[in-house]
């Protein structure tokens, strides 16, 4: 079975929501002032809606869901709305695997975009390591893109 990046179903929403909550709450260790996250990060109805609209994906290791992603495809552009992995699985290569799988899943995409909070030292370092370049920033976020 091994490591797989798959489309998530509504049946996965509860598990994915728990992982999302733990992942984003762990951002207090990466610069966040409080345990919070992006809109809907700890909402089962939100993740269910994302699954129903085919935007929700799951990272599965030997049958267990260990992470997730929300992706928005618009013709030749893919916005990586968010990716997250349970904190107990940080620094094991899962994030790299997930980003590689996202890029491989969409061979016709010419541009990948994403954003992350300015204060998040973990994600800013990770995205630049993955070849994403900063295209702009505002008071809260850094916006990244990767061309193919």
Short mmCIF file of N, CA and C in Angstrom, two decimals:
data_model
loop_
_atom_site.label_atom_id
_atom_site.label_comp_id
_atom_site.label_asym_id
_atom_site.label_seq_id
_atom_site.Cartn_x
_atom_site.Cartn_y
_atom_site.Cartn_z
N UNK A 1 0.84 -1.19 0.00
CA UNK A 1 0.00 0.00 0.00
C UNK A 1 0.88 1.24 0.00
N UNK A 2 1.67 1.49 1.04
CA UNK A 2 2.61 2.61 1.06
C UNK A 2 1.98 3.98 1.14
N UNK A 3 2.67 4.94 0.57
CA UNK A 3 2.30 6.34 0.62
C UNK A 3 1.51 6.71 -0.63
N UNK A 4 0.33 7.32 -0.42
CA UNK A 4 -0.54 7.69 -1.54
C UNK A 4 -1.14 9.07 -1.32
N UNK A 5 -1.30 9.81 -2.41
CA UNK A 5 -1.99 11.10 -2.41
C UNK A 5 -3.24 10.91 -3.26
N UNK A 6 -4.41 11.00 -2.61
CA UNK A 6 -5.67 10.63 -3.26
C UNK A 6 -6.75 11.68 -3.08
N UNK A 7 -7.73 11.64 -3.97
CA UNK A 7 -8.93 12.46 -3.81
C UNK A 7 -9.63 11.99 -2.52
N UNK A 8 -10.06 12.93 -1.70
CA UNK A 8 -10.76 12.57 -0.46
C UNK A 8 -12.27 12.53 -0.70
N UNK A 9 -12.95 11.75 0.10
CA UNK A 9 -14.41 11.67 0.03
C UNK A 9 -15.01 12.34 1.25
N UNK A 10 -16.31 12.49 1.24
CA UNK A 10 -16.99 13.09 2.39
C UNK A 10 -16.79 12.24 3.65
N UNK A 11 -16.60 10.94 3.48
CA UNK A 11 -16.36 10.06 4.62
C UNK A 11 -15.03 10.36 5.31
N UNK A 12 -14.12 11.04 4.61
CA UNK A 12 -12.81 11.38 5.17
C UNK A 12 -12.81 12.72 5.92
N UNK A 13 -13.89 13.48 5.80
CA UNK A 13 -13.92 14.86 6.31
C UNK A 13 -13.63 14.95 7.81
N UNK A 14 -14.18 14.08 8.61
CA UNK A 14 -13.97 14.15 10.06
C UNK A 14 -12.50 13.93 10.41
N UNK A 15 -11.89 12.91 9.85
CA UNK A 15 -10.47 12.63 10.11
C UNK A 15 -9.59 13.77 9.64
N UNK A 16 -9.86 14.25 8.43
CA UNK A 16 -9.05 15.34 7.86
C UNK A 16 -9.20 16.61 8.68
N UNK A 17 -10.39 16.88 9.18
CA UNK A 17 -10.61 18.07 10.02
C UNK A 17 -9.77 18.00 11.29
N UNK A 18 -9.70 16.84 11.91
CA UNK A 18 -8.88 16.68 13.12
C UNK A 18 -7.41 16.92 12.84
N UNK A 19 -6.93 16.41 11.72
CA UNK A 19 -5.52 16.61 11.34
C UNK A 19 -5.27 18.08 11.05
N UNK A 20 -6.19 18.70 10.33
CA UNK A 20 -6.07 20.13 10.01
C UNK A 20 -5.98 20.96 11.28
N UNK A 21 -6.85 20.69 12.22
CA UNK A 21 -6.87 21.43 13.49
C UNK A 21 -5.53 21.31 14.21
N UNK A 22 -5.03 20.09 14.34
CA UNK A 22 -3.75 19.88 15.04
C UNK A 22 -2.59 20.53 14.28
N UNK A 23 -2.62 20.43 12.96
CA UNK A 23 -1.54 21.00 12.15
C UNK A 23 -1.49 22.52 12.29
N UNK A 24 -2.63 23.17 12.14
CA UNK A 24 -2.63 24.63 12.20
C UNK A 24 -2.42 25.14 13.62
N UNK A 25 -2.89 24.41 14.62
CA UNK A 25 -2.63 24.83 16.00
C UNK A 25 -1.14 24.72 16.34
N UNK A 26 -0.42 23.81 15.66
CA UNK A 26 1.02 23.68 15.93
C UNK A 26 1.81 24.87 15.38
N UNK A 27 1.16 25.74 14.63
CA UNK A 27 1.85 26.92 14.09
C UNK A 27 2.32 27.88 15.19
N UNK A 28 1.85 27.68 16.42
CA UNK A 28 2.37 28.51 17.52
C UNK A 28 3.87 28.25 17.71
N UNK A 29 4.34 27.11 17.23
CA UNK A 29 5.77 26.79 17.30
C UNK A 29 6.55 27.36 16.12
N UNK A 30 5.81 27.95 15.15
CA UNK A 30 6.46 28.48 13.93
C UNK A 30 6.22 29.98 13.77
N UNK A 31 5.73 30.64 14.85
CA UNK A 31 5.58 32.08 14.79
C UNK A 31 4.19 32.62 15.04
N UNK A 32 3.17 31.77 15.07
CA UNK A 32 1.80 32.26 15.33
C UNK A 32 1.67 32.68 16.78
N UNK A 33 0.90 33.74 17.01
CA UNK A 33 0.69 34.23 18.37
C UNK A 33 -0.41 33.46 19.09
N UNK A 34 -1.22 32.72 18.32
CA UNK A 34 -2.33 31.98 18.94
C UNK A 34 -2.65 30.74 18.11
N UNK A 35 -3.42 29.84 18.72
CA UNK A 35 -3.85 28.64 18.02
C UNK A 35 -5.05 29.00 17.14
N UNK A 36 -4.76 29.19 15.87
CA UNK A 36 -5.79 29.55 14.90
C UNK A 36 -5.38 28.99 13.55
N UNK A 37 -6.17 29.26 12.53
CA UNK A 37 -5.85 28.76 11.20
C UNK A 37 -6.70 29.44 10.15
N UNK A 38 -6.61 28.98 8.91
CA UNK A 38 -7.38 29.59 7.83
C UNK A 38 -8.87 29.29 7.96
N UNK A 39 -9.70 30.01 7.25
CA UNK A 39 -11.15 29.78 7.34
C UNK A 39 -11.52 28.31 7.12
N UNK A 40 -12.34 27.77 8.01
CA UNK A 40 -12.83 26.41 7.89
C UNK A 40 -11.87 25.31 8.32
N UNK A 41 -10.71 25.68 8.85
CA UNK A 41 -9.69 24.67 9.14
C UNK A 41 -10.13 23.64 10.17
N UNK A 42 -11.07 23.99 11.05
CA UNK A 42 -11.52 22.98 12.02
C UNK A 42 -13.03 22.74 11.93
N UNK A 43 -13.53 22.82 10.68
CA UNK A 43 -14.95 22.63 10.41
C UNK A 43 -15.19 21.39 9.55
N UNK A 44 -15.93 20.43 10.11
CA UNK A 44 -16.28 19.24 9.33
C UNK A 44 -17.16 19.63 8.13
N UNK A 45 -18.16 20.51 8.31
CA UNK A 45 -18.96 20.91 7.13
C UNK A 45 -18.11 21.55 6.02
N UNK A 46 -17.11 22.34 6.39
CA UNK A 46 -16.23 22.94 5.38
C UNK A 46 -15.49 21.87 4.60
N UNK A 47 -14.87 20.92 5.30
CA UNK A 47 -14.12 19.87 4.63
C UNK A 47 -15.05 18.95 3.82
N UNK A 48 -16.25 18.73 4.31
CA UNK A 48 -17.24 17.95 3.56
C UNK A 48 -17.59 18.65 2.25
N UNK A 49 -17.79 19.96 2.32
CA UNK A 49 -18.10 20.76 1.12
C UNK A 49 -16.93 20.70 0.13
N UNK A 50 -15.70 20.80 0.65
CA UNK A 50 -14.52 20.72 -0.22
C UNK A 50 -14.43 19.34 -0.89
N UNK A 51 -14.79 18.28 -0.16
CA UNK A 51 -14.78 16.92 -0.73
C UNK A 51 -15.85 16.80 -1.81
N UNK A 52 -17.04 17.31 -1.54
CA UNK A 52 -18.13 17.23 -2.52
C UNK A 52 -17.80 17.98 -3.80
N UNK A 53 -17.02 19.04 -3.71
CA UNK A 53 -16.66 19.82 -4.89
C UNK A 53 -15.30 19.40 -5.48
N UNK A 54 -14.79 18.25 -5.02
CA UNK A 54 -13.54 17.65 -5.54
C UNK A 54 -12.30 18.51 -5.32
N UNK A 55 -12.29 19.32 -4.27
CA UNK A 55 -11.13 20.14 -3.94
C UNK A 55 -10.29 19.51 -2.83
N UNK A 56 -10.83 18.54 -2.11
CA UNK A 56 -10.16 17.97 -0.94
C UNK A 56 -9.39 16.70 -1.31
N UNK A 57 -8.14 16.66 -0.85
CA UNK A 57 -7.27 15.51 -1.09
C UNK A 57 -6.72 15.03 0.25
N UNK A 58 -6.27 13.78 0.27
CA UNK A 58 -5.72 13.21 1.50
C UNK A 58 -4.38 12.55 1.20
N UNK A 59 -3.51 12.61 2.20
CA UNK A 59 -2.25 11.90 2.15
C UNK A 59 -2.41 10.69 3.06
N UNK A 60 -2.19 9.51 2.49
CA UNK A 60 -2.43 8.26 3.20
C UNK A 60 -1.13 7.47 3.27
N UNK A 61 -0.79 7.02 4.48
CA UNK A 61 0.39 6.19 4.68
C UNK A 61 -0.06 4.85 5.27
N UNK A 62 0.11 3.79 4.49
CA UNK A 62 -0.31 2.45 4.92
C UNK A 62 -1.74 2.41 5.45
N UNK A 63 -2.63 3.06 4.72
CA UNK A 63 -4.06 3.04 5.05
C UNK A 63 -4.52 4.10 6.02
N UNK A 64 -3.60 4.85 6.63
CA UNK A 64 -3.99 5.89 7.60
C UNK A 64 -3.84 7.27 6.97
N UNK A 65 -4.86 8.10 7.14
CA UNK A 65 -4.78 9.48 6.65
C UNK A 65 -3.86 10.25 7.59
N UNK A 66 -2.83 10.89 7.02
CA UNK A 66 -1.88 11.64 7.84
C UNK A 66 -1.80 13.12 7.43
N UNK A 67 -2.50 13.50 6.36
CA UNK A 67 -2.46 14.88 5.91
C UNK A 67 -3.52 15.14 4.87
N UNK A 68 -3.59 16.40 4.46
CA UNK A 68 -4.59 16.77 3.48
C UNK A 68 -4.18 17.99 2.69
N UNK A 69 -4.95 18.27 1.66
CA UNK A 69 -4.72 19.44 0.82
C UNK A 69 -6.05 19.90 0.24
N UNK A 70 -6.13 21.19 -0.01
CA UNK A 70 -7.29 21.77 -0.69
C UNK A 70 -6.74 22.48 -1.92
N UNK A 71 -7.18 22.03 -3.09
CA UNK A 71 -6.64 22.49 -4.36
C UNK A 71 -7.74 23.07 -5.24
N UNK A 72 -7.40 24.15 -5.95
CA UNK A 72 -8.37 24.81 -6.83
C UNK A 72 -7.75 24.95 -8.22
N UNK A 73 -8.29 24.18 -9.17
CA UNK A 73 -7.81 24.21 -10.54
C UNK A 73 -8.60 25.21 -11.35
N UNK A 74 -7.88 26.06 -12.09
CA UNK A 74 -8.51 27.03 -12.98
C UNK A 74 -7.73 27.01 -14.29
N UNK A 75 -8.18 26.14 -15.20
CA UNK A 75 -7.56 25.97 -16.50
C UNK A 75 -6.09 25.55 -16.35
N UNK A 76 -5.14 26.41 -16.65
CA UNK A 76 -3.72 26.06 -16.58
C UNK A 76 -3.06 26.60 -15.32
N UNK A 77 -3.87 26.93 -14.32
CA UNK A 77 -3.36 27.47 -13.07
C UNK A 77 -3.97 26.67 -11.91
N UNK A 78 -3.12 26.30 -10.96
CA UNK A 78 -3.60 25.58 -9.78
C UNK A 78 -3.24 26.37 -8.55
N UNK A 79 -4.25 26.70 -7.74
CA UNK A 79 -4.00 27.34 -6.46
C UNK A 79 -4.00 26.26 -5.39
N UNK A 80 -2.89 26.17 -4.67
CA UNK A 80 -2.79 25.25 -3.55
C UNK A 80 -3.34 26.02 -2.35
N UNK A 81 -4.62 25.82 -2.09
CA UNK A 81 -5.30 26.56 -1.04
C UNK A 81 -4.69 26.33 0.32
N UNK A 82 -4.33 25.08 0.57
CA UNK A 82 -3.59 24.73 1.79
C UNK A 82 -3.16 23.28 1.72
N UNK A 83 -2.08 23.00 2.40
CA UNK A 83 -1.66 21.62 2.65
C UNK A 83 -1.38 21.53 4.15
N UNK A 84 -1.57 20.36 4.70
CA UNK A 84 -1.30 20.18 6.13
C UNK A 84 -1.03 18.71 6.42
N UNK A 85 -0.20 18.51 7.42
CA UNK A 85 0.20 17.18 7.87
C UNK A 85 0.12 17.19 9.39
N UNK A 86 -0.29 16.10 9.97
CA UNK A 86 -0.32 16.00 11.43
C UNK A 86 1.05 16.28 12.00
N UNK A 87 1.14 17.09 13.05
CA UNK A 87 2.44 17.48 13.62
C UNK A 87 3.35 16.32 13.98
N UNK A 88 2.78 15.18 14.33
CA UNK A 88 3.60 14.02 14.68
C UNK A 88 4.35 13.48 13.46
N UNK A 89 3.99 13.95 12.28
CA UNK A 89 4.64 13.49 11.05
C UNK A 89 5.47 14.57 10.36
N UNK A 90 5.76 15.66 11.06
CA UNK A 90 6.61 16.71 10.49
C UNK A 90 8.03 16.19 10.32
N UNK A 91 8.70 16.76 9.34
CA UNK A 91 10.11 16.50 9.06
C UNK A 91 10.43 15.04 8.75
N UNK A 92 9.48 14.41 8.06
CA UNK A 92 9.68 13.02 7.63
C UNK A 92 9.59 12.89 6.10
N UNK A 93 9.51 14.03 5.40
CA UNK A 93 9.45 14.00 3.94
C UNK A 93 8.06 13.97 3.36
N UNK A 94 7.04 13.95 4.21
CA UNK A 94 5.67 13.87 3.72
C UNK A 94 5.25 15.13 2.96
N UNK A 95 5.67 16.29 3.43
CA UNK A 95 5.32 17.54 2.74
C UNK A 95 5.93 17.60 1.36
N UNK A 96 7.18 17.20 1.24
CA UNK A 96 7.85 17.16 -0.07
C UNK A 96 7.11 16.20 -0.99
N UNK A 97 6.78 15.01 -0.47
CA UNK A 97 6.04 14.03 -1.27
C UNK A 97 4.71 14.61 -1.74
N UNK A 98 3.98 15.26 -0.83
CA UNK A 98 2.68 15.80 -1.19
C UNK A 98 2.79 16.87 -2.28
N UNK A 99 3.75 17.77 -2.14
CA UNK A 99 3.93 18.81 -3.16
C UNK A 99 4.33 18.20 -4.50
N UNK A 100 5.18 17.20 -4.50
CA UNK A 100 5.56 16.53 -5.74
C UNK A 100 4.35 15.84 -6.38
N UNK A 101 3.52 15.23 -5.56
CA UNK A 101 2.32 14.56 -6.08
C UNK A 101 1.31 15.56 -6.64
N UNK A 102 1.15 16.69 -5.97
CA UNK A 102 0.25 17.74 -6.46
C UNK A 102 0.71 18.19 -7.85
N UNK A 103 1.98 18.48 -7.98
CA UNK A 103 2.50 18.94 -9.27
C UNK A 103 2.38 17.86 -10.34
N UNK A 104 2.60 16.60 -9.99
CA UNK A 104 2.50 15.50 -10.96
C UNK A 104 1.05 15.22 -11.36
N UNK A 105 0.13 15.47 -10.45
CA UNK A 105 -1.29 15.20 -10.69
C UNK A 105 -1.88 16.10 -11.77
N UNK A 106 -1.25 17.24 -11.99
CA UNK A 106 -1.77 18.22 -12.95
C UNK A 106 -0.71 18.55 -14.01
N UNK A 107 -0.47 17.64 -14.94
CA UNK A 107 0.60 17.86 -15.92
C UNK A 107 0.35 19.04 -16.87
N UNK A 108 -0.90 19.46 -17.04
CA UNK A 108 -1.19 20.57 -17.96
C UNK A 108 -1.12 21.94 -17.28
N UNK A 109 -0.95 21.95 -15.98
CA UNK A 109 -0.86 23.22 -15.25
C UNK A 109 0.48 23.89 -15.55
N UNK A 110 0.39 25.17 -15.86
CA UNK A 110 1.61 25.94 -16.16
C UNK A 110 2.07 26.78 -14.97
N UNK A 111 1.13 27.09 -14.04
CA UNK A 111 1.50 27.90 -12.88
C UNK A 111 0.79 27.37 -11.63
N UNK A 112 1.59 27.19 -10.59
CA UNK A 112 1.07 26.81 -9.27
C UNK A 112 1.20 28.03 -8.37
N UNK A 113 0.16 28.33 -7.62
CA UNK A 113 0.19 29.47 -6.71
C UNK A 113 -0.22 29.04 -5.31
N UNK A 114 0.25 29.80 -4.33
CA UNK A 114 -0.13 29.56 -2.94
C UNK A 114 0.25 30.79 -2.12
N UNK A 115 -0.24 30.83 -0.91
CA UNK A 115 0.17 31.89 0.01
C UNK A 115 0.32 31.31 1.40
N UNK A 116 1.06 32.02 2.21
CA UNK A 116 1.29 31.58 3.59
C UNK A 116 1.55 32.82 4.45
N UNK A 117 1.22 32.76 5.73
CA UNK A 117 1.44 33.93 6.58
C UNK A 117 2.92 34.35 6.64
N UNK A 118 3.14 35.64 6.70
CA UNK A 118 4.51 36.17 6.79
C UNK A 118 5.25 35.59 7.98
N UNK A 119 4.56 35.46 9.11
CA UNK A 119 5.21 35.04 10.35
C UNK A 119 5.60 33.55 10.36
N UNK A 120 5.08 32.75 9.42
CA UNK A 120 5.30 31.31 9.50
C UNK A 120 6.67 30.93 8.91
N UNK A 121 7.64 30.80 9.79
CA UNK A 121 9.00 30.49 9.34
C UNK A 121 9.10 29.08 8.73
N UNK A 122 8.27 28.17 9.21
CA UNK A 122 8.32 26.78 8.72
C UNK A 122 7.83 26.71 7.27
N UNK A 123 6.67 27.30 6.97
CA UNK A 123 6.12 27.17 5.63
C UNK A 123 6.84 28.03 4.61
N UNK A 124 7.29 29.22 5.01
CA UNK A 124 8.02 30.07 4.06
C UNK A 124 9.31 29.39 3.62
N UNK A 125 10.01 28.79 4.54
CA UNK A 125 11.23 28.06 4.21
C UNK A 125 10.93 26.85 3.31
N UNK A 126 9.87 26.14 3.64
CA UNK A 126 9.49 24.94 2.89
C UNK A 126 9.15 25.27 1.43
N UNK A 127 8.32 26.29 1.22
CA UNK A 127 7.90 26.60 -0.15
C UNK A 127 9.06 27.08 -1.02
N UNK A 128 9.97 27.85 -0.46
CA UNK A 128 11.12 28.26 -1.27
C UNK A 128 12.01 27.05 -1.57
N UNK A 129 12.13 26.13 -0.62
CA UNK A 129 12.88 24.89 -0.85
C UNK A 129 12.26 24.09 -1.99
N UNK A 130 10.95 24.17 -2.14
CA UNK A 130 10.24 23.43 -3.19
C UNK A 130 10.25 24.15 -4.54
N UNK A 131 10.96 25.28 -4.63
CA UNK A 131 11.09 25.98 -5.90
C UNK A 131 10.08 27.07 -6.16
N UNK A 132 9.32 27.44 -5.15
CA UNK A 132 8.34 28.52 -5.29
C UNK A 132 9.04 29.85 -5.02
N UNK A 133 8.68 30.86 -5.79
CA UNK A 133 9.29 32.18 -5.62
C UNK A 133 8.23 33.18 -5.19
N UNK A 134 8.67 34.10 -4.36
CA UNK A 134 7.76 35.14 -3.88
C UNK A 134 7.40 36.07 -5.03
N UNK A 135 6.09 36.31 -5.20
CA UNK A 135 5.65 37.23 -6.25
C UNK A 135 5.13 38.54 -5.66
N UNK A 136 4.67 38.49 -4.42
CA UNK A 136 4.26 39.72 -3.73
C UNK A 136 3.98 39.40 -2.27
N UNK A 137 3.78 40.46 -1.50
CA UNK A 137 3.39 40.30 -0.11
C UNK A 137 2.53 41.48 0.30
N UNK A 138 1.73 41.25 1.31
CA UNK A 138 0.97 42.33 1.92
C UNK A 138 1.30 42.34 3.41
N UNK A 139 0.47 42.92 4.22
CA UNK A 139 0.77 43.01 5.65
C UNK A 139 0.71 41.66 6.37
N UNK A 140 0.01 40.68 5.77
CA UNK A 140 -0.21 39.41 6.44
C UNK A 140 0.38 38.19 5.74
N UNK A 141 0.43 38.22 4.40
CA UNK A 141 0.79 37.02 3.65
C UNK A 141 1.90 37.26 2.65
N UNK A 142 2.61 36.17 2.34
CA UNK A 142 3.54 36.14 1.22
C UNK A 142 2.89 35.23 0.17
N UNK A 143 2.86 35.71 -1.06
CA UNK A 143 2.25 35.00 -2.17
C UNK A 143 3.37 34.42 -3.04
N UNK A 144 3.26 33.12 -3.31
CA UNK A 144 4.28 32.40 -4.06
C UNK A 144 3.71 31.85 -5.36
N UNK A 145 4.60 31.63 -6.32
CA UNK A 145 4.22 30.98 -7.57
C UNK A 145 5.38 30.12 -8.05
N UNK A 146 5.02 29.14 -8.85
CA UNK A 146 6.02 28.28 -9.50
C UNK A 146 5.54 28.05 -10.92
N UNK A 147 6.40 28.39 -11.86
CA UNK A 147 6.08 28.22 -13.27
C UNK A 147 6.59 26.87 -13.77
N UNK A 148 5.89 26.31 -14.72
CA UNK A 148 6.35 25.07 -15.33
C UNK A 148 6.57 25.32 -16.81
#
